[in-house]
Amino acid sequence: MAEPQQPTTSYGVRLSKESFTFAAAHFITYDGDVCEPLHGHNYALRVELEGPLDENAYVYDFIATRDAIQRLVHQLDHCVLLPTEHPRILVQRVTEAGQDEVIARFEERRWVFPAADCRLLPLPNTTAEMLANWIGRQLIDVLPGLTALVVEVEECAGQAGLWRWRRS
Ligand SMILES: Nc1nc2c(c(=O)[nH]1)N=C([C@H](O)[C@H](O)COP(=O)(O)OP(=O)(O)OP(=O)(O)O)CN2
């Protein structure tokens, strides 16, 4: 007779705070050659972490985790989000008449922004899923010891992209 299986259990924390919002502009491409006009969203972020318990019986301190997420939110807030790995949106930093600028090009279209207002992200498109991926990878770097992570980026109420990661 087969041995009864031991249940597997895990601990996690979930953070979903009103302050985890960032207002940002972006445009994506889809269906190959359709490129959206520049527009903005009030993005909302939710994060779920798993890991071993520490000596406090915490997976991760809510406060330290909140502060790490908040720092990422500040990096994206009030920015134009541009992908640097997109095959057809070309993003270039230039200095023009002493001004640092970012020029984005898609076919014959061209956008010019002050460099300080842009956040260049190593992503193939700034979809909600890809923003969740970027945020998740930053969190893995600053929160060592995680075993699993879910990042949810909501573009508007009821529409969110998710990125899930589990240590292999
Ligand atoms: N799976 C995904 N689908 C879509 C994404 C995405 O990131 N992941 N993104 C978009 C557009 O960028 C975006 O949603 C367009 O925004 P908007 O024009 O505001 O369109 P909505 O209909 O969502 O919003 P309104 O409330 O009607 O303004 C599309 N799909």
mmCIF file of C-alpha atoms and ligand atoms in Angstrom, residues 26 28 36 39 41 127-129 155-156 159, ligand 1:
data_model
loop_
_atom_site.group_PDB
_atom_site.id
_atom_site.type_symbol
_atom_site.label_atom_id
_atom_site.label_comp_id
_atom_site.label_asym_id
_atom_site.label_seq_id
_atom_site.Cartn_x
_atom_site.Cartn_y
_atom_site.Cartn_z
ATOM 1 C CA HIS A 26 3.806 54.517 -22.306
ATOM 2 C CA ILE A 28 3.059 49.457 -26.756
ATOM 3 C CA GLU A 36 -0.454 52.732 -29.748
ATOM 4 C CA HIS A 39 -1.037 57.513 -23.161
ATOM 5 C CA HIS A 41 -2.165 54.861 -16.663
ATOM 6 C CA THR A 127 2.928 45.712 -21.342
ATOM 7 C CA ALA A 128 1.630 45.225 -17.804
ATOM 8 C CA GLU A 129 3.113 41.699 -17.870
ATOM 9 C CA GLU A 155 -3.227 49.193 -15.615
ATOM 10 C CA CYS A 156 -6.756 50.113 -14.692
ATOM 11 C CA GLN A 159 -7.009 44.643 -15.868
HETATM 12 N N1 LIG B 1 -2.444 41.450 -21.718
HETATM 13 C C1 LIG B 1 -2.363 42.772 -21.989
HETATM 14 N N2 LIG B 1 -3.238 43.332 -22.828
HETATM 15 C C2 LIG B 1 -3.154 44.653 -23.099
HETATM 16 C C3 LIG B 1 -2.165 45.437 -22.489
HETATM 17 C C4 LIG B 1 -1.263 44.821 -21.610
HETATM 18 O O1 LIG B 1 -0.373 45.472 -21.036
HETATM 19 N N3 LIG B 1 -1.385 43.491 -21.389
HETATM 20 N N4 LIG B 1 -2.120 46.764 -22.748
HETATM 21 C C5 LIG B 1 -2.962 47.373 -23.534
HETATM 22 C C6 LIG B 1 -2.877 48.831 -23.710
HETATM 23 O O2 LIG B 1 -1.628 49.378 -23.402
HETATM 24 C C7 LIG B 1 -3.775 49.617 -22.789
HETATM 25 O O3 LIG B 1 -4.584 48.869 -21.979
HETATM 26 C C8 LIG B 1 -4.579 50.581 -23.560
HETATM 27 O O4 LIG B 1 -5.122 51.444 -22.629
HETATM 28 P P1 LIG B 1 -6.443 52.224 -22.918
HETATM 29 O O5 LIG B 1 -6.391 52.815 -24.255
HETATM 30 O O6 LIG B 1 -6.603 53.123 -21.783
HETATM 31 O O7 LIG B 1 -7.533 51.092 -23.026
HETATM 32 P P2 LIG B 1 -8.546 50.490 -22.029
HETATM 33 O O8 LIG B 1 -9.676 50.022 -22.866
HETATM 34 O O9 LIG B 1 -7.920 49.483 -21.162
HETATM 35 O O10 LIG B 1 -8.978 51.673 -21.080
HETATM 36 P P3 LIG B 1 -10.153 52.721 -21.096
HETATM 37 O O11 LIG B 1 -10.670 52.612 -19.711
HETATM 38 O O12 LIG B 1 -11.146 52.303 -22.119
HETATM 39 O O13 LIG B 1 -9.488 54.015 -21.368
HETATM 40 C C9 LIG B 1 -3.995 46.632 -24.256
HETATM 41 N N5 LIG B 1 -4.028 45.225 -23.956
#
